[in-house]
Amino acid sequence: MVKKWRFKFAEVDIYERKIVVSSFVDYKQLEKEYKNQVGKASNEIKAILPGLFEKKRMKETDVNSSQQKALVDFFNSIAKVDGVQVVEEKEPEPEPEVVPKRQEAAPRRDAGTGKSKYKLSIAEALDFKTEYDGKIADATVNGVVSVVNGGSKNRIWDIDLRFGGGEKADLPKEIHIPELDPGEEWKHEYKIKIGKEDAPL
């Protein structure tokens, strides 16, 4: 059961395991107005009251069964002086926890292996000329960047490729591929010119 008092100085609700106070006065005013009742309260209750009564604030505190009984007796003693009736109501039942039903995402048409359906590859071949003593005189790397849509049904949209660290390659820093149909392959050829100072030993 919930016990409720509507005093001129506060609204007090005591539940089985907690007390809720909406106070209009602070503890000093309460102690001054109800000196006899506060004086007769146990030390345990006197320790709880200051935290409950902060002017114009609502406070909620957990209490055990002995504290609950002592608080009921304390506020009943004040109610007797003020002519306030305690109202008893059935404590509301806790609402059952609603667990949302998990919805599995619809699988992609090409799903099944858990692997990506498009493949990015870079192939490079080195062409070079040597001097009479075997040193490399001139070298060129011919490369191909390719992207393949390995899916059987789904088109791939908006593929962005970014390249870095290849200052001597005639590759743009970014390439945008608008779309790739199932089974389609996109290719881009490039070259890297290597001078003597960069040639491998």
PDB file of N, CA and C in Angstrom, residues 22-95:
ATOM      1  N   SER A  22       7.876  15.966  -1.938  1.00  0.00           N
ATOM      2  CA  SER A  22       7.924  17.232  -2.673  1.00  0.00           C
ATOM      3  C   SER A  22       7.760  18.337  -1.638  1.00  0.00           C
ATOM      4  N   SER A  23       8.871  18.961  -1.276  1.00  0.00           N
ATOM      5  CA  SER A  23       8.873  19.873  -0.131  1.00  0.00           C
ATOM      6  C   SER A  23       8.748  21.330  -0.548  1.00  0.00           C
ATOM      7  N   PHE A  24       8.019  22.102   0.278  1.00  0.00           N
ATOM      8  CA  PHE A  24       7.893  23.547   0.079  1.00  0.00           C
ATOM      9  C   PHE A  24       8.703  24.313   1.120  1.00  0.00           C
ATOM     10  N   VAL A  25       9.309  23.587   2.057  1.00  0.00           N
ATOM     11  CA  VAL A  25      10.136  24.201   3.102  1.00  0.00           C
ATOM     12  C   VAL A  25      11.428  23.403   3.223  1.00  0.00           C
ATOM     13  N   ASP A  26      12.420  23.977   3.913  1.00  0.00           N
ATOM     14  CA  ASP A  26      13.637  23.220   4.170  1.00  0.00           C
ATOM     15  C   ASP A  26      13.557  22.566   5.547  1.00  0.00           C
ATOM     16  N   TYR A  27      14.588  21.800   5.888  1.00  0.00           N
ATOM     17  CA  TYR A  27      14.543  21.023   7.129  1.00  0.00           C
ATOM     18  C   TYR A  27      14.492  21.918   8.367  1.00  0.00           C
ATOM     19  N   LYS A  28      15.186  23.048   8.338  1.00  0.00           N
ATOM     20  CA  LYS A  28      15.189  23.940   9.502  1.00  0.00           C
ATOM     21  C   LYS A  28      13.790  24.469   9.799  1.00  0.00           C
ATOM     22  N   GLN A  29      13.050  24.801   8.738  1.00  0.00           N
ATOM     23  CA  GLN A  29      11.677  25.275   8.925  1.00  0.00           C
ATOM     24  C   GLN A  29      10.789  24.159   9.467  1.00  0.00           C
ATOM     25  N   LEU A  30      10.990  22.933   8.960  1.00  0.00           N
ATOM     26  CA  LEU A  30      10.224  21.786   9.456  1.00  0.00           C
ATOM     27  C   LEU A  30      10.511  21.547  10.932  1.00  0.00           C
ATOM     28  N   GLU A  31      11.793  21.590  11.293  1.00  0.00           N
ATOM     29  CA  GLU A  31      12.201  21.340  12.679  1.00  0.00           C
ATOM     30  C   GLU A  31      11.639  22.408  13.618  1.00  0.00           C
ATOM     31  N   LYS A  32      11.602  23.654  13.136  1.00  0.00           N
ATOM     32  CA  LYS A  32      11.083  24.750  13.957  1.00  0.00           C
ATOM     33  C   LYS A  32       9.573  24.635  14.145  1.00  0.00           C
ATOM     34  N   GLU A  33       8.863  24.272  13.050  1.00  0.00           N
ATOM     35  CA  GLU A  33       7.403  24.206  13.086  1.00  0.00           C
ATOM     36  C   GLU A  33       6.905  22.996  13.880  1.00  0.00           C
ATOM     37  N   TYR A  34       7.646  21.884  13.793  1.00  0.00           N
ATOM     38  CA  TYR A  34       7.213  20.643  14.439  1.00  0.00           C
ATOM     39  C   TYR A  34       8.318  20.134  15.369  1.00  0.00           C
ATOM     40  N   LYS A  35       8.676  20.991  16.294  1.00  0.00           N
ATOM     41  CA  LYS A  35       9.795  20.713  17.200  1.00  0.00           C
ATOM     42  C   LYS A  35       9.562  19.450  18.023  1.00  0.00           C
ATOM     43  N   ASN A  36       8.359  19.280  18.554  1.00  0.00           N
ATOM     44  CA  ASN A  36       8.067  18.116  19.397  1.00  0.00           C
ATOM     45  C   ASN A  36       8.143  16.814  18.600  1.00  0.00           C
ATOM     46  N   GLN A  37       7.550  16.817  17.395  1.00  0.00           N
ATOM     47  CA  GLN A  37       7.523  15.600  16.581  1.00  0.00           C
ATOM     48  C   GLN A  37       8.934  15.208  16.125  1.00  0.00           C
ATOM     49  N   VAL A  38       9.726  16.211  15.713  1.00  0.00           N
ATOM     50  CA  VAL A  38      11.103  15.922  15.288  1.00  0.00           C
ATOM     51  C   VAL A  38      11.935  15.464  16.479  1.00  0.00           C
ATOM     52  N   GLY A  39      11.702  16.082  17.631  1.00  0.00           N
ATOM     53  CA  GLY A  39      12.458  15.716  18.830  1.00  0.00           C
ATOM     54  C   GLY A  39      12.208  14.285  19.268  1.00  0.00           C
ATOM     55  N   LYS A  40      10.992  13.779  19.057  1.00  0.00           N
ATOM     56  CA  LYS A  40      10.654  12.417  19.463  1.00  0.00           C
ATOM     57  C   LYS A  40      11.065  11.362  18.429  1.00  0.00           C
ATOM     58  N   ALA A  41      11.449  11.804  17.241  1.00  0.00           N
ATOM     59  CA  ALA A  41      11.833  10.857  16.186  1.00  0.00           C
ATOM     60  C   ALA A  41      13.146  10.167  16.530  1.00  0.00           C
ATOM     61  N   SER A  42      13.331   8.962  16.021  1.00  0.00           N
ATOM     62  CA  SER A  42      14.567   8.217  16.273  1.00  0.00           C
ATOM     63  C   SER A  42      15.736   8.878  15.554  1.00  0.00           C
ATOM     64  N   ASN A  43      16.937   8.537  15.992  1.00  0.00           N
ATOM     65  CA  ASN A  43      18.140   9.093  15.359  1.00  0.00           C
ATOM     66  C   ASN A  43      18.223   8.702  13.884  1.00  0.00           C
ATOM     67  N   GLU A  44      17.732   7.507  13.568  1.00  0.00           N
ATOM     68  CA  GLU A  44      17.747   7.033  12.179  1.00  0.00           C
ATOM     69  C   GLU A  44      16.877   7.925  11.299  1.00  0.00           C
ATOM     70  N   ILE A  45      15.689   8.307  11.808  1.00  0.00           N
ATOM     71  CA  ILE A  45      14.785   9.170  11.053  1.00  0.00           C
ATOM     72  C   ILE A  45      15.345  10.590  10.975  1.00  0.00           C
ATOM     73  N   LYS A  46      15.945  11.051  12.073  1.00  0.00           N
ATOM     74  CA  LYS A  46      16.548  12.393  12.071  1.00  0.00           C
ATOM     75  C   LYS A  46      17.681  12.488  11.045  1.00  0.00           C
ATOM     76  N   ALA A  47      18.326  11.369  10.781  1.00  0.00           N
ATOM     77  CA  ALA A  47      19.406  11.366   9.787  1.00  0.00           C
ATOM     78  C   ALA A  47      18.856  11.415   8.362  1.00  0.00           C
ATOM     79  N   ILE A  48      17.633  10.890   8.164  1.00  0.00           N
ATOM     80  CA  ILE A  48      17.032  10.854   6.830  1.00  0.00           C
ATOM     81  C   ILE A  48      16.364  12.178   6.469  1.00  0.00           C
ATOM     82  N   LEU A  49      15.712  12.818   7.441  1.00  0.00           N
ATOM     83  CA  LEU A  49      14.878  13.995   7.174  1.00  0.00           C
ATOM     84  C   LEU A  49      15.601  15.157   6.488  1.00  0.00           C
ATOM     85  N   PRO A  50      16.821  15.542   6.906  1.00  0.00           N
ATOM     86  CA  PRO A  50      17.465  16.695   6.247  1.00  0.00           C
ATOM     87  C   PRO A  50      17.647  16.507   4.745  1.00  0.00           C
ATOM     88  N   GLY A  51      17.927  15.276   4.332  1.00  0.00           N
ATOM     89  CA  GLY A  51      18.097  15.026   2.903  1.00  0.00           C
ATOM     90  C   GLY A  51      16.792  15.051   2.133  1.00  0.00           C
ATOM     91  N   LEU A  52      15.679  14.768   2.826  1.00  0.00           N
ATOM     92  CA  LEU A  52      14.373  14.765   2.167  1.00  0.00           C
ATOM     93  C   LEU A  52      13.803  16.165   1.998  1.00  0.00           C
ATOM     94  N   PHE A  53      14.152  17.049   2.919  1.00  0.00           N
ATOM     95  CA  PHE A  53      13.542  18.377   2.903  1.00  0.00           C
ATOM     96  C   PHE A  53      14.528  19.431   2.401  1.00  0.00           C
ATOM     97  N   GLU A  54      14.509  19.610   1.106  1.00  0.00           N
ATOM     98  CA  GLU A  54      15.220  20.705   0.463  1.00  0.00           C
ATOM     99  C   GLU A  54      14.164  21.529  -0.242  1.00  0.00           C
ATOM    100  N   LYS A  55      14.103  22.798   0.073  1.00  0.00           N
ATOM    101  CA  LYS A  55      12.988  23.649  -0.348  1.00  0.00           C
ATOM    102  C   LYS A  55      12.742  23.592  -1.851  1.00  0.00           C
ATOM    103  N   LYS A  56      11.462  23.393  -2.188  1.00  0.00           N
ATOM    104  CA  LYS A  56      10.997  23.398  -3.577  1.00  0.00           C
ATOM    105  C   LYS A  56      11.705  22.352  -4.435  1.00  0.00           C
ATOM    106  N   ARG A  57      11.970  21.213  -3.828  1.00  0.00           N
ATOM    107  CA  ARG A  57      12.581  20.129  -4.590  1.00  0.00           C
ATOM    108  C   ARG A  57      11.903  18.814  -4.257  1.00  0.00           C
ATOM    109  N   MET A  58      11.885  17.905  -5.219  1.00  0.00           N
ATOM    110  CA  MET A  58      11.346  16.571  -4.975  1.00  0.00           C
ATOM    111  C   MET A  58      12.509  15.628  -4.723  1.00  0.00           C
ATOM    112  N   LYS A  59      12.415  14.866  -3.651  1.00  0.00           N
ATOM    113  CA  LYS A  59      13.470  13.925  -3.295  1.00  0.00           C
ATOM    114  C   LYS A  59      12.879  12.529  -3.164  1.00  0.00           C
ATOM    115  N   GLU A  60      13.642  11.553  -3.620  1.00  0.00           N
ATOM    116  CA  GLU A  60      13.228  10.154  -3.516  1.00  0.00           C
ATOM    117  C   GLU A  60      14.355   9.372  -2.871  1.00  0.00           C
ATOM    118  N   THR A  61      14.016   8.594  -1.832  1.00  0.00           N
ATOM    119  CA  THR A  61      15.029   7.844  -1.092  1.00  0.00           C
ATOM    120  C   THR A  61      14.526   6.436  -0.813  1.00  0.00           C
ATOM    121  N   ASP A  62      15.389   5.463  -0.991  1.00  0.00           N
ATOM    122  CA  ASP A  62      15.044   4.081  -0.658  1.00  0.00           C
ATOM    123  C   ASP A  62      15.067   3.902   0.855  1.00  0.00           C
ATOM    124  N   VAL A  63      14.135   3.105   1.363  1.00  0.00           N
ATOM    125  CA  VAL A  63      14.069   2.836   2.804  1.00  0.00           C
ATOM    126  C   VAL A  63      13.841   1.350   3.030  1.00  0.00           C
ATOM    127  N   ASN A  64      14.278   0.872   4.198  1.00  0.00           N
ATOM    128  CA  ASN A  64      13.986  -0.515   4.562  1.00  0.00           C
ATOM    129  C   ASN A  64      12.674  -0.567   5.336  1.00  0.00           C
ATOM    130  N   SER A  65      12.271  -1.750   5.746  1.00  0.00           N
ATOM    131  CA  SER A  65      10.949  -1.905   6.379  1.00  0.00           C
ATOM    132  C   SER A  65      10.852  -1.174   7.712  1.00  0.00           C
ATOM    133  N   SER A  66      11.926  -1.188   8.514  1.00  0.00           N
ATOM    134  CA  SER A  66      11.877  -0.501   9.816  1.00  0.00           C
ATOM    135  C   SER A  66      11.844   1.015   9.627  1.00  0.00           C
ATOM    136  N   GLN A  67      12.600   1.524   8.667  1.00  0.00           N
ATOM    137  CA  GLN A  67      12.572   2.961   8.374  1.00  0.00           C
ATOM    138  C   GLN A  67      11.202   3.377   7.849  1.00  0.00           C
ATOM    139  N   GLN A  68      10.617   2.520   7.010  1.00  0.00           N
ATOM    140  CA  GLN A  68       9.297   2.827   6.458  1.00  0.00           C
ATOM    141  C   GLN A  68       8.263   2.965   7.567  1.00  0.00           C
ATOM    142  N   LYS A  69       8.292   2.036   8.514  1.00  0.00           N
ATOM    143  CA  LYS A  69       7.332   2.075   9.634  1.00  0.00           C
ATOM    144  C   LYS A  69       7.544   3.320  10.492  1.00  0.00           C
ATOM    145  N   ALA A  70       8.821   3.647  10.770  1.00  0.00           N
ATOM    146  CA  ALA A  70       9.124   4.814  11.604  1.00  0.00           C
ATOM    147  C   ALA A  70       8.712   6.110  10.913  1.00  0.00           C
ATOM    148  N   LEU A  71       8.892   6.188   9.594  1.00  0.00           N
ATOM    149  CA  LEU A  71       8.494   7.387   8.850  1.00  0.00           C
ATOM    150  C   LEU A  71       6.973   7.541   8.819  1.00  0.00           C
ATOM    151  N   VAL A  72       6.264   6.423   8.679  1.00  0.00           N
ATOM    152  CA  VAL A  72       4.796   6.474   8.714  1.00  0.00           C
ATOM    153  C   VAL A  72       4.326   7.016  10.065  1.00  0.00           C
ATOM    154  N   ASP A  73       4.920   6.521  11.159  1.00  0.00           N
ATOM    155  CA  ASP A  73       4.556   6.997  12.498  1.00  0.00           C
ATOM    156  C   ASP A  73       4.863   8.487  12.646  1.00  0.00           C
ATOM    157  N   PHE A  74       6.004   8.922  12.092  1.00  0.00           N
ATOM    158  CA  PHE A  74       6.406  10.330  12.208  1.00  0.00           C
ATOM    159  C   PHE A  74       5.411  11.241  11.490  1.00  0.00           C
ATOM    160  N   PHE A  75       5.075  10.906  10.255  1.00  0.00           N
ATOM    161  CA  PHE A  75       4.164  11.777   9.504  1.00  0.00           C
ATOM    162  C   PHE A  75       2.721  11.666  10.006  1.00  0.00           C
ATOM    163  N   ASN A  76       2.366  10.527  10.589  1.00  0.00           N
ATOM    164  CA  ASN A  76       1.044  10.418  11.211  1.00  0.00           C
ATOM    165  C   ASN A  76       0.937  11.346  12.421  1.00  0.00           C
ATOM    166  N   SER A  77       2.054  11.492  13.155  1.00  0.00           N
ATOM    167  CA  SER A  77       2.034  12.377  14.327  1.00  0.00           C
ATOM    168  C   SER A  77       1.856  13.836  13.909  1.00  0.00           C
ATOM    169  N   ILE A  78       2.461  14.208  12.773  1.00  0.00           N
ATOM    170  CA  ILE A  78       2.281  15.572  12.267  1.00  0.00           C
ATOM    171  C   ILE A  78       0.866  15.744  11.711  1.00  0.00           C
ATOM    172  N   ALA A  79       0.367  14.708  11.030  1.00  0.00           N
ATOM    173  CA  ALA A  79      -0.986  14.772  10.468  1.00  0.00           C
ATOM    174  C   ALA A  79      -2.027  14.952  11.567  1.00  0.00           C
ATOM    175  N   LYS A  80      -1.784  14.343  12.718  1.00  0.00           N
ATOM    176  CA  LYS A  80      -2.717  14.470  13.843  1.00  0.00           C
ATOM    177  C   LYS A  80      -2.786  15.909  14.331  1.00  0.00           C
ATOM    178  N   VAL A  81      -1.627  16.587  14.345  1.00  0.00           N
ATOM    179  CA  VAL A  81      -1.578  17.988  14.781  1.00  0.00           C
ATOM    180  C   VAL A  81      -2.258  18.895  13.763  1.00  0.00           C
ATOM    181  N   ASP A  82      -2.006  18.636  12.472  1.00  0.00           N
ATOM    182  CA  ASP A  82      -2.525  19.508  11.409  1.00  0.00           C
ATOM    183  C   ASP A  82      -3.931  19.135  10.953  1.00  0.00           C
ATOM    184  N   GLY A  83      -4.435  17.998  11.420  1.00  0.00           N
ATOM    185  CA  GLY A  83      -5.755  17.564  10.986  1.00  0.00           C
ATOM    186  C   GLY A  83      -5.767  17.076   9.546  1.00  0.00           C
ATOM    187  N   VAL A  84      -4.668  16.472   9.119  1.00  0.00           N
ATOM    188  CA  VAL A  84      -4.553  15.955   7.752  1.00  0.00           C
ATOM    189  C   VAL A  84      -4.831  14.459   7.754  1.00  0.00           C
ATOM    190  N   GLN A  85      -5.622  14.009   6.806  1.00  0.00           N
ATOM    191  CA  GLN A  85      -5.942  12.589   6.696  1.00  0.00           C
ATOM    192  C   GLN A  85      -4.925  11.893   5.780  1.00  0.00           C
ATOM    193  N   VAL A  86      -4.493  10.721   6.205  1.00  0.00           N
ATOM    194  CA  VAL A  86      -3.618   9.925   5.353  1.00  0.00           C
ATOM    195  C   VAL A  86      -4.480   9.160   4.354  1.00  0.00           C
ATOM    196  N   VAL A  87      -4.039   9.121   3.132  1.00  0.00           N
ATOM    197  CA  VAL A  87      -4.744   8.388   2.079  1.00  0.00           C
ATOM    198  C   VAL A  87      -3.934   7.143   1.744  1.00  0.00           C
ATOM    199  N   GLU A  88      -4.615   6.008   1.747  1.00  0.00           N
ATOM    200  CA  GLU A  88      -3.946   4.755   1.414  1.00  0.00           C
ATOM    201  C   GLU A  88      -4.435   4.263   0.060  1.00  0.00           C
ATOM    202  N   GLU A  89      -3.500   3.945  -0.791  1.00  0.00           N
ATOM    203  CA  GLU A  89      -3.823   3.439  -2.122  1.00  0.00           C
ATOM    204  C   GLU A  89      -3.014   2.183  -2.392  1.00  0.00           C
ATOM    205  N   LYS A  90      -3.561   1.366  -3.259  1.00  0.00           N
ATOM    206  CA  LYS A  90      -2.835   0.164  -3.647  1.00  0.00           C
ATOM    207  C   LYS A  90      -1.640   0.562  -4.491  1.00  0.00           C
ATOM    208  N   GLU A  91      -0.505  -0.012  -4.157  1.00  0.00           N
ATOM    209  CA  GLU A  91       0.707   0.305  -4.915  1.00  0.00           C
ATOM    210  C   GLU A  91       0.569  -0.217  -6.334  1.00  0.00           C
ATOM    211  N   PRO A  92       0.842   0.633  -7.330  1.00  0.00           N
ATOM    212  CA  PRO A  92       0.670   0.194  -8.721  1.00  0.00           C
ATOM    213  C   PRO A  92       1.580  -0.975  -9.062  1.00  0.00           C
ATOM    214  N   GLU A  93       1.022  -1.895  -9.826  1.00  0.00           N
ATOM    215  CA  GLU A  93       1.808  -3.045 -10.274  1.00  0.00           C
ATOM    216  C   GLU A  93       2.848  -2.581 -11.285  1.00  0.00           C
ATOM    217  N   PRO A  94       4.052  -3.116 -11.191  1.00  0.00           N
ATOM    218  CA  PRO A  94       5.054  -2.739 -12.198  1.00  0.00           C
ATOM    219  C   PRO A  94       4.630  -3.202 -13.580  1.00  0.00           C
ATOM    220  N   GLU A  95       4.804  -2.328 -14.541  1.00  0.00           N
ATOM    221  CA  GLU A  95       4.420  -2.674 -15.903  1.00  0.00           C
ATOM    222  C   GLU A  95       5.341  -3.759 -16.444  1.00  0.00           C
TER     223      GLU A  95
END
